[in-house]
Short mmCIF file of C-alpha atoms in Angstrom, two decimals:
data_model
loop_
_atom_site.label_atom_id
_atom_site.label_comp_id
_atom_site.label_asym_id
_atom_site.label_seq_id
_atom_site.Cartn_x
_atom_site.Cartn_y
_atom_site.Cartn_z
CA UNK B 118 23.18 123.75 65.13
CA UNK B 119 24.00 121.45 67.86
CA UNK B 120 27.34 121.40 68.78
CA UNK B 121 30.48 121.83 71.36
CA UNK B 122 31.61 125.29 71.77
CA UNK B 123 34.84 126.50 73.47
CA UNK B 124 36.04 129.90 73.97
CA UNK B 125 38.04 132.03 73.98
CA UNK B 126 40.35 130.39 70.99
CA UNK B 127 43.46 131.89 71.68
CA UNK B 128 43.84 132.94 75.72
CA UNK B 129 47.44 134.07 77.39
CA UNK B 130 48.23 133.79 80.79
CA UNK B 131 50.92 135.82 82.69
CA UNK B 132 52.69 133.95 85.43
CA UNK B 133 50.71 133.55 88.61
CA UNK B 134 47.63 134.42 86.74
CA UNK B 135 44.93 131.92 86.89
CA UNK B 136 42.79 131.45 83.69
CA UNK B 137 39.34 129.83 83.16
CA UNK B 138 38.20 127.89 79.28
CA UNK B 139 34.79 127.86 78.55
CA UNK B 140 33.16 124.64 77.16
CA UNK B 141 29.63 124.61 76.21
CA UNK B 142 27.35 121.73 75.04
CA UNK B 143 24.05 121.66 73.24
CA UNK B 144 23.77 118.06 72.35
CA UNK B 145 22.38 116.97 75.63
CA UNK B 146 25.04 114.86 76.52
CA UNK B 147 25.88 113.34 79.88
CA UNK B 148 29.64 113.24 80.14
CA UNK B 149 32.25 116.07 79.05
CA UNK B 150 35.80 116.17 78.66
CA UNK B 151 38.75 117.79 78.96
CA UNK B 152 42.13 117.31 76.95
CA UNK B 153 45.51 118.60 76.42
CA UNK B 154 47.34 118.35 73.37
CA UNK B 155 50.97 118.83 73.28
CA UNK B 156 53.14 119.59 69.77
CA UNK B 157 54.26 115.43 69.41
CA UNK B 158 52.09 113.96 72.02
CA UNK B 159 48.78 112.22 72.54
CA UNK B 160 45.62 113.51 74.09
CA UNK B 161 46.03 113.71 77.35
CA UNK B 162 43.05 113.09 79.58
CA UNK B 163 42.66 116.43 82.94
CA UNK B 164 39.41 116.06 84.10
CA UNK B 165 35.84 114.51 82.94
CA UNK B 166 32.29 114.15 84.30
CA UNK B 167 29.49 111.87 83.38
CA UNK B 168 26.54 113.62 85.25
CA UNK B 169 25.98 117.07 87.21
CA UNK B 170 27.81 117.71 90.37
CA UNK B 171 30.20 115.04 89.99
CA UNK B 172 33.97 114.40 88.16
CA UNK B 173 37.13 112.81 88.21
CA UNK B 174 40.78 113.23 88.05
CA UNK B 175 42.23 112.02 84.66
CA UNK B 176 45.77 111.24 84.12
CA UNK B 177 47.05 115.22 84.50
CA UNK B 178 44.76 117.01 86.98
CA UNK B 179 47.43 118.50 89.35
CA UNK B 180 47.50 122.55 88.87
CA UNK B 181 43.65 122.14 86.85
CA UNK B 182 40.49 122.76 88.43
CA UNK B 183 36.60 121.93 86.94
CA UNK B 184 33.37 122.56 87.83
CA UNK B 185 29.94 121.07 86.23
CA UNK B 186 27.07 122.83 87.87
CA UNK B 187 24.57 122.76 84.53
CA UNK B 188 24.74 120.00 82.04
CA UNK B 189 25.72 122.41 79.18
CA UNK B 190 28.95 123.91 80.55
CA UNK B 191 32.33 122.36 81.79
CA UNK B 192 34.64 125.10 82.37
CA UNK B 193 38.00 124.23 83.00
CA UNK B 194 40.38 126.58 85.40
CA UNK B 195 44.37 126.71 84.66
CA UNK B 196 45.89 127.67 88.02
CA UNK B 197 49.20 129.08 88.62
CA UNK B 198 50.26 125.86 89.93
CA UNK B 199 50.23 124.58 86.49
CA UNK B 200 53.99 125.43 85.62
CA UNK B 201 53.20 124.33 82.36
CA UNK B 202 50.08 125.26 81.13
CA UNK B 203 51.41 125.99 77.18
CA UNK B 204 49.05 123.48 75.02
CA UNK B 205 46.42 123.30 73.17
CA UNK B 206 42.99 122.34 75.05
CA UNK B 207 39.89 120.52 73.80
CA UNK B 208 37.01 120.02 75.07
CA UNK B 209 34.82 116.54 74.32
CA UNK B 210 31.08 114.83 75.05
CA UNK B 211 29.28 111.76 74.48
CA UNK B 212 26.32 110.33 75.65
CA UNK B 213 27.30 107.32 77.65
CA UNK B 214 29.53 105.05 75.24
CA UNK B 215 28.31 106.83 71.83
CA UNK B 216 29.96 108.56 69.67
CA UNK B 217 31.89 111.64 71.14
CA UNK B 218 32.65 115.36 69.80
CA UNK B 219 34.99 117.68 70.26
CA UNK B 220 34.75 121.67 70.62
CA UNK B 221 37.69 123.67 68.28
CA UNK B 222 39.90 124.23 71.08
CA UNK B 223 41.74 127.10 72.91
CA UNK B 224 45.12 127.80 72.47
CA UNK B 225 46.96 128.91 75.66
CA UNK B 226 49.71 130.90 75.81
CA UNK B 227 52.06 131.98 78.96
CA UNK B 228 53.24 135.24 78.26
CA UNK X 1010 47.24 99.40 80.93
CA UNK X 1011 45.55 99.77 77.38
CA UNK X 1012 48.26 101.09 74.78
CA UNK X 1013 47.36 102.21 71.41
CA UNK X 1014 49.70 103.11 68.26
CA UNK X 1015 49.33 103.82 65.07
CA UNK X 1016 51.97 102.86 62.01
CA UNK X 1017 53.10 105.09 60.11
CA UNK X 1018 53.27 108.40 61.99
CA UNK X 1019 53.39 110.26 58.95
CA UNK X 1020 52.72 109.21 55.21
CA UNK X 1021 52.62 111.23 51.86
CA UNK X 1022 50.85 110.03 48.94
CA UNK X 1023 50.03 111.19 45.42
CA UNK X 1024 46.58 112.25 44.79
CA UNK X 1025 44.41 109.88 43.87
CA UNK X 1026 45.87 106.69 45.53
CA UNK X 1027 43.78 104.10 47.89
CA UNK X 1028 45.94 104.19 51.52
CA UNK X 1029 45.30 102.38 54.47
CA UNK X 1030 46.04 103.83 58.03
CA UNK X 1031 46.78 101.35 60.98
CA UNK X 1032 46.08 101.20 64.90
CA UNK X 1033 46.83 98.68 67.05
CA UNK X 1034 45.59 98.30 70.68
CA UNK X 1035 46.88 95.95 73.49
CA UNK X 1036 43.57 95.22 75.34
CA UNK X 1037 41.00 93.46 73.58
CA UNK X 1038 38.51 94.55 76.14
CA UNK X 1039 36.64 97.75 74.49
CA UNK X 1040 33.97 98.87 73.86
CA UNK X 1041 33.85 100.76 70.46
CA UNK X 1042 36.57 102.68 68.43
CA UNK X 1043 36.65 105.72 66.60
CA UNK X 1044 38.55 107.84 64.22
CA UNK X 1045 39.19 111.08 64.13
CA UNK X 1046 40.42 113.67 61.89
CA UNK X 1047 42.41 116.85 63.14
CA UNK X 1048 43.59 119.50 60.89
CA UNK X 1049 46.10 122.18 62.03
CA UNK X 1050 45.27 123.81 64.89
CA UNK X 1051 41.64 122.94 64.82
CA UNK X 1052 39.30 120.06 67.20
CA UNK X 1053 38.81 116.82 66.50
CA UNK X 1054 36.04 115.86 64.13
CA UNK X 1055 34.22 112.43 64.44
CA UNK X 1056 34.82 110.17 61.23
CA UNK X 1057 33.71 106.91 61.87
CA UNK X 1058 32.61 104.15 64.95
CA UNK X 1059 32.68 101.44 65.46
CA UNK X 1060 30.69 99.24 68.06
CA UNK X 1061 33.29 96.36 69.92
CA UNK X 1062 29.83 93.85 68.22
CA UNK X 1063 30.49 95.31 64.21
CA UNK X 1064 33.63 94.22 61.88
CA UNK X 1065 33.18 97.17 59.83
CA UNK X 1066 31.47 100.78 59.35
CA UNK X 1067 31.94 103.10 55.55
CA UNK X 1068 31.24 106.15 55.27
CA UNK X 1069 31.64 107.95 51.91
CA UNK X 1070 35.44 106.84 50.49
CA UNK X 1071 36.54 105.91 54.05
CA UNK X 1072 36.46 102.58 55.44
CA UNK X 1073 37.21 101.33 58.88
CA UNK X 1074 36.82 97.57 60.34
CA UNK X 1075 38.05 96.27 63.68
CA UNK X 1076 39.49 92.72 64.74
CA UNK X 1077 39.48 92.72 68.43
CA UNK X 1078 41.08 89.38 68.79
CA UNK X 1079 44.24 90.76 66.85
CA UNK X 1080 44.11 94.27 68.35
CA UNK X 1081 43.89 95.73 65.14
CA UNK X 1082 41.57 98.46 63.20
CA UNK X 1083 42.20 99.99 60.04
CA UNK X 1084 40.81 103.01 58.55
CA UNK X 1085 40.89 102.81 54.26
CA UNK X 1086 40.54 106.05 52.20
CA UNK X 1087 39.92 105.09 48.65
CA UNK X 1088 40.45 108.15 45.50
CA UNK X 1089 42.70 110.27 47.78
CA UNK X 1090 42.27 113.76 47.68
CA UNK X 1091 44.51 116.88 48.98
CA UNK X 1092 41.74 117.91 50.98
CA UNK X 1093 41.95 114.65 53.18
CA UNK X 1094 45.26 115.96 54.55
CA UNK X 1095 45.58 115.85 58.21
CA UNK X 1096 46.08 114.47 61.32
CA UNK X 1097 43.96 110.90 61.86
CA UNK X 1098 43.67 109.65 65.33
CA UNK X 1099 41.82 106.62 66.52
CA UNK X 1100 40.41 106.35 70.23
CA UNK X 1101 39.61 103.74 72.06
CA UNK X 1102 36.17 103.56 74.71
CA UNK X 1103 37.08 101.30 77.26
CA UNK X 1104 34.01 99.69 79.86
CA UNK X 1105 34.77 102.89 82.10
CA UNK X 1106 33.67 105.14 79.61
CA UNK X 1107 37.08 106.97 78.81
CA UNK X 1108 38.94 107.10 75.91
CA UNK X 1109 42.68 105.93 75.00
CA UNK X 1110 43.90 107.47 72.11
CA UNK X 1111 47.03 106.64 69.54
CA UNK X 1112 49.25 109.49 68.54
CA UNK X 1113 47.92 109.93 65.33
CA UNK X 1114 49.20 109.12 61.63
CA UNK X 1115 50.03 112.77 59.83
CA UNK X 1116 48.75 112.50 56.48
CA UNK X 1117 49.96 114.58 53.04
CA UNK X 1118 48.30 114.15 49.81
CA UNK X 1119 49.71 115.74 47.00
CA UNK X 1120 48.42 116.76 43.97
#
């Protein structure tokens, strides 16, 4: 089944602990995504990449860190400079300007 | 700066009724639009797109057209069912490739 997988689904973080969120794509898509989704708010855009080797700030990058060394994977790292790192986190590709999925999400906790 | 929202934020309907679920963008300049449904705690799964070219795409009992010149889409769900309770967001594709999404209209049907 192709597909967007993202793991773990639930993940908690004790303070000064960086954490890392797995996002893995089959589809053969160029760009990925990552999201955070607060209780009442939007989707809010942290980091994307439309080829290997290469991405971009979004709108709330500070204390978030990404890598994209193989098309399939787009992990995404939580650092402790993230005072706030409590949401829910989704992970999205498309190929160029089609149609885009989403993974199921992980659900971080600071504990 | 594209903004997009979405009237109501919440509705709750009897089973069975035809409903129809409104975004509104401020930009004309996009490229395609889709909707998305999100249940509790879950991703976002891909429900319909529409190309910036197309007035309309169905799928199934859900209908969706787009009037760029107004700023307007619409996503119709005809024969409402409890199982098409969620979350519906739309998302905008601008020409850069990223998405701008509404905050979503919570759904409720009851039976």
């Amino acid at each position: 089944d192709g597909g967007i997988t993202q793991s773990p689904k639930y993940l908690f973080r004790k303070e000064g602990q960086n954490v890392t969120l797995s996002c893995e794509q089959n589809l053969n898509h160029d760009a990925m995504y990552w999201y955070r989704q607060d209780p009442g708010q939007g989707l809010r855009l942290i980091y994307y990449s439309q080829i290997v080797n290469d991405f971009q700030k979004g709108d709330i990058a500070e204390g978030y860190s990404v890598s994209r060394e193989k098309k399939e994977s787009f992990p995404l790292t939580v650092t402790s400079a993230q005072k706030n790192p409590t949401a829910f986190y989704l992970c999205a590709s498309s190929n160029g300007r089609d149609e885009a999925f989403f993974g199921q999400g992980t659900r971080l906790t600071v504990v | 700066k594209q903004e997009v929202t979405q009237i109501p934020a919440a509705l709750s309907v009897p089973e069975g009724e035809n409903l129809v679920l409104n975004c509104s963008f401020t930009d004309s300049a996009i490229y395609n639009l889709q909707w998305f449904r999100q249940d509790p705690g879950k991703g976002l799964t891909s429900l319909l797109l529409i190309q910036s070219s197309q007035r309309e795409q169905t799928s199934g009992r859900l209908n969706a057209s787009l009037d760029k010149s107004s700023g307007r889409s619409t996503l119709y769900i005809a024969a409402s069912q409890p199982g098409d309770s969620a979350t519906y967001l739309c998302a905008l594709r601008d020409y850069g490739q990223n998405f701008v999404f509404g905050p979503g209209t919570r759904l409720s049907v009851l039976p």
